Amino acid sequence: MTEFHDLAELALNRDNQSWGNLGYWKSATEYSDACRALALLLGEQAGLDSQSEVFDAGFGCGDQLLLWLTDFRVAEVRGVNLSRSQTAFARTKLAAAGFKAAAIVQGDISNSETWHVALGGNRPSHVLALDCAYHFPSRQAFIAQAHRQLAPAGRIALTDFMLSDRHRTGSFTHRLLVRMLKRSHIAETNIVHRARYLDQLRTAGFEEVRITDISQHVMPGFASFVRTSPASAKADWPARLKHAVTGRFLQWAYRRSVLRYFVISATRSGR
């Protein structure tokens, strides 16, 4: 059975790189560099350091796992990823770099048993979701589960989409958005205004919330790259179509002030 989340982004990367996010294009011009920059931004906002025990809730092909381990020198990395092909790729990548891969598992993030298997009874200091939470069956349920699993004073950090403050949910534009979200395997309930997103975090028990709009360095940059880069043309036809449609969607959503892209972090309250 064909996976929606597969290895299609490999064609966009330089040799030996296998990133799969939208990228942070403030200074980067190549896909691998932009993806790495977005991961670095997330790690910095999360406050990762050598004491951090990380649970990665959608680790892709493993490049970001290596970044947490090598650039931030975190104490431990565990994680879950829905894609079978990506998880197998990530395990091989970590093993080749000399890191244990047993703590990363394939599974559905909405299943609490998947968390149990991946965490092995541990409580991480950080839960990360790099450019993936909008694809979860319910981001609200994910946030609540993260709060339950985190150690006291632990932190959650994500990069994620929200509706622009200017966007009206009853409009014709919103009906178009809903159709596009369905085609992109994104639950409509995951795409909310900033005030609602903040409320979801606080209701789950998070505080010290920090939300930073990085749309201008993400959405147009990815759209421009897949439209003009020779790297995109190296992919097979299904992958080229997927990238082209994603790029056009992001360009439309950015120009029409429909969606915005943020980096978010918050601290677990309570014991």
CSV table of C-alpha atoms in Angstrom, one decimal:
chain,number,residue,atom,x,y,z
A,1,MET,CA,0.0,0.0,0.0
A,2,THR,CA,1.3,3.4,-1.0
A,3,GLU,CA,2.2,5.7,1.9
A,4,PHE,CA,1.3,9.4,1.9
A,5,HIS,CA,4.4,10.1,4.0
A,6,ASP,CA,7.2,8.3,2.1
A,7,LEU,CA,10.7,9.0,0.7
A,8,ALA,CA,9.6,11.5,-1.9
A,9,GLU,CA,11.7,14.3,-0.4
A,10,LEU,CA,14.9,12.4,-0.9
A,11,ALA,CA,15.1,13.8,-4.4
A,12,LEU,CA,15.2,17.4,-3.0
A,13,ASN,CA,18.2,16.8,-0.8
A,14,ARG,CA,21.9,16.9,-1.4
A,15,ASP,CA,23.7,13.5,-1.2
A,16,ASN,CA,23.6,11.8,2.2
A,17,GLN,CA,20.8,14.2,3.4
A,18,SER,CA,17.2,13.1,3.8
A,19,TRP,CA,15.3,16.0,5.3
A,20,GLY,CA,11.6,16.3,4.8
A,21,ASN,CA,10.2,19.5,6.2
A,22,LEU,CA,9.2,22.9,4.6
A,23,GLY,CA,12.5,24.6,5.5
A,24,TYR,CA,13.5,27.9,7.0
A,25,TRP,CA,14.6,30.0,4.0
A,26,LYS,CA,15.8,33.2,5.7
A,27,SER,CA,19.3,32.7,4.4
A,28,ALA,CA,19.3,29.2,3.0
A,29,THR,CA,19.0,28.6,-0.8
A,30,GLU,CA,19.2,24.8,-0.8
A,31,TYR,CA,16.5,22.5,0.5
A,32,SER,CA,18.8,20.5,2.9
A,33,ASP,CA,20.2,23.7,4.4
A,34,ALA,CA,16.7,25.2,4.8
A,35,CYS,CA,15.3,22.0,6.5
A,36,ARG,CA,18.3,21.9,8.9
A,37,ALA,CA,17.8,25.6,9.7
A,38,LEU,CA,14.1,24.9,10.7
A,39,ALA,CA,15.2,22.1,12.9
A,40,LEU,CA,17.9,24.2,14.6
A,41,LEU,CA,15.3,27.0,15.2
A,42,LEU,CA,13.0,24.4,16.8
A,43,GLY,CA,15.8,23.0,19.0
A,44,GLU,CA,16.8,26.5,20.1
A,45,GLN,CA,13.3,27.5,21.0
A,46,ALA,CA,12.8,24.2,22.9
A,47,GLY,CA,16.0,25.0,24.9
A,48,LEU,CA,17.7,21.7,24.1
A,49,ASP,CA,21.0,21.0,25.9
A,50,SER,CA,23.1,18.0,27.1
A,51,GLN,CA,20.6,17.2,29.8
A,52,SER,CA,17.6,16.9,27.5
A,53,GLU,CA,15.8,13.7,27.0
A,54,VAL,CA,13.9,14.1,23.7
A,55,PHE,CA,10.7,12.5,22.4
A,56,ASP,CA,10.4,13.3,18.7
A,57,ALA,CA,6.8,12.9,17.5
A,58,GLY,CA,7.5,12.6,13.8
A,59,PHE,CA,11.1,12.2,13.0
A,60,GLY,CA,10.9,11.6,9.3
A,61,CYS,CA,14.0,9.9,7.8
A,62,GLY,CA,16.2,10.6,10.8
A,63,ASP,CA,18.2,13.7,10.0
A,64,GLN,CA,16.6,15.7,12.8
A,65,LEU,CA,17.3,12.9,15.3
A,66,LEU,CA,21.0,13.1,14.4
A,67,LEU,CA,20.9,16.9,14.8
A,68,TRP,CA,19.4,16.6,18.3
A,69,LEU,CA,22.2,14.2,19.2
A,70,THR,CA,25.2,15.9,17.5
A,71,ASP,CA,24.4,19.7,17.5
A,72,PHE,CA,22.6,19.9,20.8
A,73,ARG,CA,24.3,16.8,22.3
A,74,VAL,CA,21.1,15.7,24.0
A,75,ALA,CA,21.3,12.9,26.5
A,76,GLU,CA,18.7,10.7,24.8
A,77,VAL,CA,16.4,10.5,21.8
A,78,ARG,CA,13.2,8.5,21.5
A,79,GLY,CA,10.4,8.9,19.0
A,80,VAL,CA,7.5,7.7,16.9
A,81,ASN,CA,6.8,8.1,13.2
A,82,LEU,CA,3.8,6.9,11.2
A,83,SER,CA,5.7,6.0,8.0
A,84,ARG,CA,7.1,2.6,7.7
A,85,SER,CA,9.5,3.5,4.9
A,86,GLN,CA,10.8,6.6,6.8
A,87,THR,CA,11.2,4.7,10.1
A,88,ALA,CA,13.3,2.0,8.4
A,89,PHE,CA,15.4,4.6,6.7
A,90,ALA,CA,15.9,6.5,10.0
A,91,ARG,CA,17.0,3.3,11.8
A,92,THR,CA,19.6,2.6,9.2
A,93,LYS,CA,20.8,6.2,9.3
A,94,LEU,CA,21.2,6.3,13.0
A,95,ALA,CA,22.9,2.9,13.1
A,96,ALA,CA,25.4,4.0,10.4
A,97,ALA,CA,26.2,7.1,12.5
A,98,GLY,CA,26.8,4.9,15.6
A,99,PHE,CA,23.7,5.6,17.5
A,100,LYS,CA,21.2,3.1,18.9
A,101,ALA,CA,17.9,3.1,17.0
A,102,ALA,CA,15.9,0.8,19.2
A,103,ALA,CA,14.1,3.7,20.9
A,104,ILE,CA,12.5,4.9,17.7
A,105,VAL,CA,9.3,3.1,16.6
A,106,GLN,CA,6.8,3.1,13.8
A,107,GLY,CA,3.3,3.8,14.9
A,108,ASP,CA,0.4,6.1,15.2
A,109,ILE,CA,1.0,9.1,17.5
A,110,SER,CA,-2.7,9.1,18.5
A,111,ASN,CA,-2.4,5.7,20.1
A,112,SER,CA,-1.3,6.0,23.7
A,113,GLU,CA,0.2,2.5,23.5
A,114,THR,CA,2.6,3.7,20.9
A,115,TRP,CA,3.9,6.4,23.3
A,116,HIS,CA,4.3,3.7,26.0
A,117,VAL,CA,6.4,1.4,23.7
A,118,ALA,CA,8.6,4.3,22.5
A,119,LEU,CA,9.1,5.8,26.0
A,120,GLY,CA,9.6,2.5,27.8
A,121,GLY,CA,8.3,4.1,31.1
A,122,ASN,CA,10.6,7.1,30.8
A,123,ARG,CA,9.3,10.7,31.0
A,124,PRO,CA,11.1,13.0,28.5
A,125,SER,CA,12.1,16.5,29.3
A,126,HIS,CA,11.1,17.6,25.7
A,127,VAL,CA,8.4,16.6,23.2
A,128,LEU,CA,9.2,17.9,19.7
A,129,ALA,CA,7.0,18.0,16.6
A,130,LEU,CA,8.9,19.4,13.6
A,131,ASP,CA,6.6,20.3,10.8
A,132,CYS,CA,4.2,17.4,11.4
A,133,ALA,CA,1.6,18.1,14.1
A,134,TYR,CA,-0.9,19.4,11.5
A,135,HIS,CA,-1.0,15.9,10.0
A,136,PHE,CA,-1.8,14.2,13.3
A,137,PRO,CA,-5.4,12.9,13.6
A,138,SER,CA,-5.9,15.4,16.4
A,139,ARG,CA,-3.3,18.0,17.4
A,140,GLN,CA,-5.3,18.8,20.5
A,141,ALA,CA,-5.2,15.2,21.6
A,142,PHE,CA,-1.4,15.2,20.9
A,143,ILE,CA,-0.9,18.3,23.1
A,144,ALA,CA,-2.8,16.7,25.9
A,145,GLN,CA,-0.9,13.4,25.6
A,146,ALA,CA,2.4,15.3,25.6
A,147,HIS,CA,1.5,17.0,28.9
A,148,ARG,CA,0.7,13.7,30.5
A,149,GLN,CA,4.0,12.1,29.3
A,150,LEU,CA,6.4,15.0,30.0
A,151,ALA,CA,8.5,15.2,33.1
A,152,PRO,CA,7.7,18.1,35.5
A,153,ALA,CA,8.6,21.4,34.0
A,154,GLY,CA,9.2,19.6,30.7
A,155,ARG,CA,8.7,21.5,27.4
A,156,ILE,CA,6.8,21.0,24.2
A,157,ALA,CA,8.0,22.6,21.0
A,158,LEU,CA,6.4,22.5,17.5
A,159,THR,CA,6.5,24.2,14.1
A,160,ASP,CA,2.9,24.4,12.9
A,161,PHE,CA,0.3,26.1,10.8
A,162,MET,CA,-2.5,28.3,12.1
A,163,LEU,CA,-5.2,30.3,10.4
A,164,SER,CA,-4.2,33.9,9.8
A,165,ASP,CA,-5.9,36.4,12.2
A,166,ARG,CA,-7.5,38.0,9.1
A,167,HIS,CA,-9.0,34.7,7.8
A,168,ARG,CA,-12.8,34.3,8.2
A,169,THR,CA,-13.9,30.7,8.6
A,170,GLY,CA,-17.3,31.3,7.0
A,171,SER,CA,-15.9,32.6,3.8
A,172,PHE,CA,-15.7,31.1,0.3
A,173,THR,CA,-11.9,31.1,0.7
A,174,HIS,CA,-12.3,28.9,3.8
A,175,ARG,CA,-14.3,26.4,1.9
A,176,LEU,CA,-11.5,26.2,-0.7
A,177,LEU,CA,-9.1,25.8,2.2
A,178,VAL,CA,-11.1,22.9,3.6
A,179,ARG,CA,-11.0,21.1,0.3
A,180,MET,CA,-7.2,21.5,0.0
A,181,LEU,CA,-6.7,20.3,3.6
A,182,LYS,CA,-8.6,17.2,2.9
A,183,ARG,CA,-6.4,16.5,-0.2
A,184,SER,CA,-3.3,17.1,1.9
A,185,HIS,CA,-4.4,14.6,4.7
A,186,ILE,CA,-4.8,17.4,7.2
A,187,ALA,CA,-7.8,17.4,9.6
A,188,GLU,CA,-9.7,20.6,9.4
A,189,THR,CA,-9.9,20.7,13.2
A,190,ASN,CA,-6.1,21.0,13.4
A,191,ILE,CA,-6.0,24.4,11.6
A,192,VAL,CA,-7.3,27.0,14.0
A,193,HIS,CA,-6.7,30.7,14.8
A,194,ARG,CA,-3.8,31.6,17.1
A,195,ALA,CA,-6.2,32.4,20.1
A,196,ARG,CA,-7.7,28.9,19.8
A,197,TYR,CA,-4.2,27.3,19.6
A,198,LEU,CA,-3.1,29.1,22.7
A,199,ASP,CA,-6.3,28.0,24.5
A,200,GLN,CA,-5.6,24.4,23.6
A,201,LEU,CA,-2.1,24.6,25.1
A,202,ARG,CA,-3.4,26.3,28.3
A,203,THR,CA,-6.3,23.9,28.6
A,204,ALA,CA,-3.9,20.9,28.4
A,205,GLY,CA,-1.9,22.4,31.3
A,206,PHE,CA,0.9,24.3,29.5
A,207,GLU,CA,2.2,27.7,30.5
A,208,GLU,CA,5.0,30.2,29.4
A,209,VAL,CA,3.7,29.8,25.9
A,210,ARG,CA,5.8,31.4,23.2
A,211,ILE,CA,4.5,31.7,19.6
A,212,THR,CA,6.6,33.2,16.8
A,213,ASP,CA,5.4,33.9,13.3
A,214,ILE,CA,8.0,32.7,10.8
A,215,SER,CA,5.7,32.5,7.7
A,216,GLN,CA,7.7,34.8,5.5
A,217,HIS,CA,10.8,32.6,5.9
A,218,VAL,CA,9.0,29.3,5.3
A,219,MET,CA,6.0,29.3,2.9
A,220,PRO,CA,7.2,31.5,0.0
A,221,GLY,CA,10.7,29.9,0.2
A,222,PHE,CA,9.5,26.4,-0.2
A,223,ALA,CA,7.1,27.4,-3.0
A,224,SER,CA,9.8,29.1,-4.9
A,225,PHE,CA,12.3,26.2,-4.4
A,226,VAL,CA,10.0,23.5,-5.8
A,227,ARG,CA,9.0,25.8,-8.7
A,228,THR,CA,12.5,26.8,-9.8
A,229,SER,CA,15.0,24.2,-8.5
A,230,PRO,CA,16.5,21.5,-10.8
A,231,ALA,CA,16.5,19.3,-7.7
A,232,SER,CA,12.7,19.1,-7.8
A,233,ALA,CA,12.8,17.9,-11.4
A,234,LYS,CA,14.9,14.8,-10.4
A,235,ALA,CA,12.0,13.3,-8.5
A,236,ASP,CA,9.6,10.8,-10.1
A,237,TRP,CA,6.3,12.1,-11.5
A,238,PRO,CA,4.2,11.4,-8.3
A,239,ALA,CA,6.7,13.2,-6.1
A,240,ARG,CA,7.0,16.1,-8.5
A,241,LEU,CA,3.2,16.5,-8.6
A,242,LYS,CA,3.1,16.3,-4.8
A,243,HIS,CA,5.8,19.0,-4.4
A,244,ALA,CA,4.3,21.2,-7.0
A,245,VAL,CA,0.8,21.1,-5.5
A,246,THR,CA,2.2,21.7,-2.0
A,247,GLY,CA,4.2,24.7,-3.3
A,248,ARG,CA,1.2,26.3,-5.1
A,249,PHE,CA,-1.0,25.7,-2.1
A,250,LEU,CA,1.5,27.4,0.3
A,251,GLN,CA,1.9,30.3,-2.1
A,252,TRP,CA,-1.8,30.8,-2.3
A,253,ALA,CA,-2.4,30.5,1.4
A,254,TYR,CA,0.4,33.0,2.2
A,255,ARG,CA,-0.5,35.6,-0.4
A,256,ARG,CA,-4.2,35.5,0.5
A,257,SER,CA,-3.5,35.6,4.3
A,258,VAL,CA,-5.2,32.3,4.8
A,259,LEU,CA,-2.5,30.4,6.8
A,260,ARG,CA,0.5,31.4,8.8
A,261,TYR,CA,3.4,29.2,10.0
A,262,PHE,CA,4.8,29.4,13.6
A,263,VAL,CA,7.3,28.0,16.0
A,264,ILE,CA,5.7,27.3,19.3
A,265,SER,CA,7.0,26.3,22.7
A,266,ALA,CA,5.4,25.9,26.2
A,267,THR,CA,6.3,24.5,29.6
A,268,ARG,CA,4.4,21.8,31.4
A,269,SER,CA,2.7,23.0,34.5
A,270,GLY,CA,1.9,20.9,37.5
A,271,ARG,CA,3.6,17.8,38.8
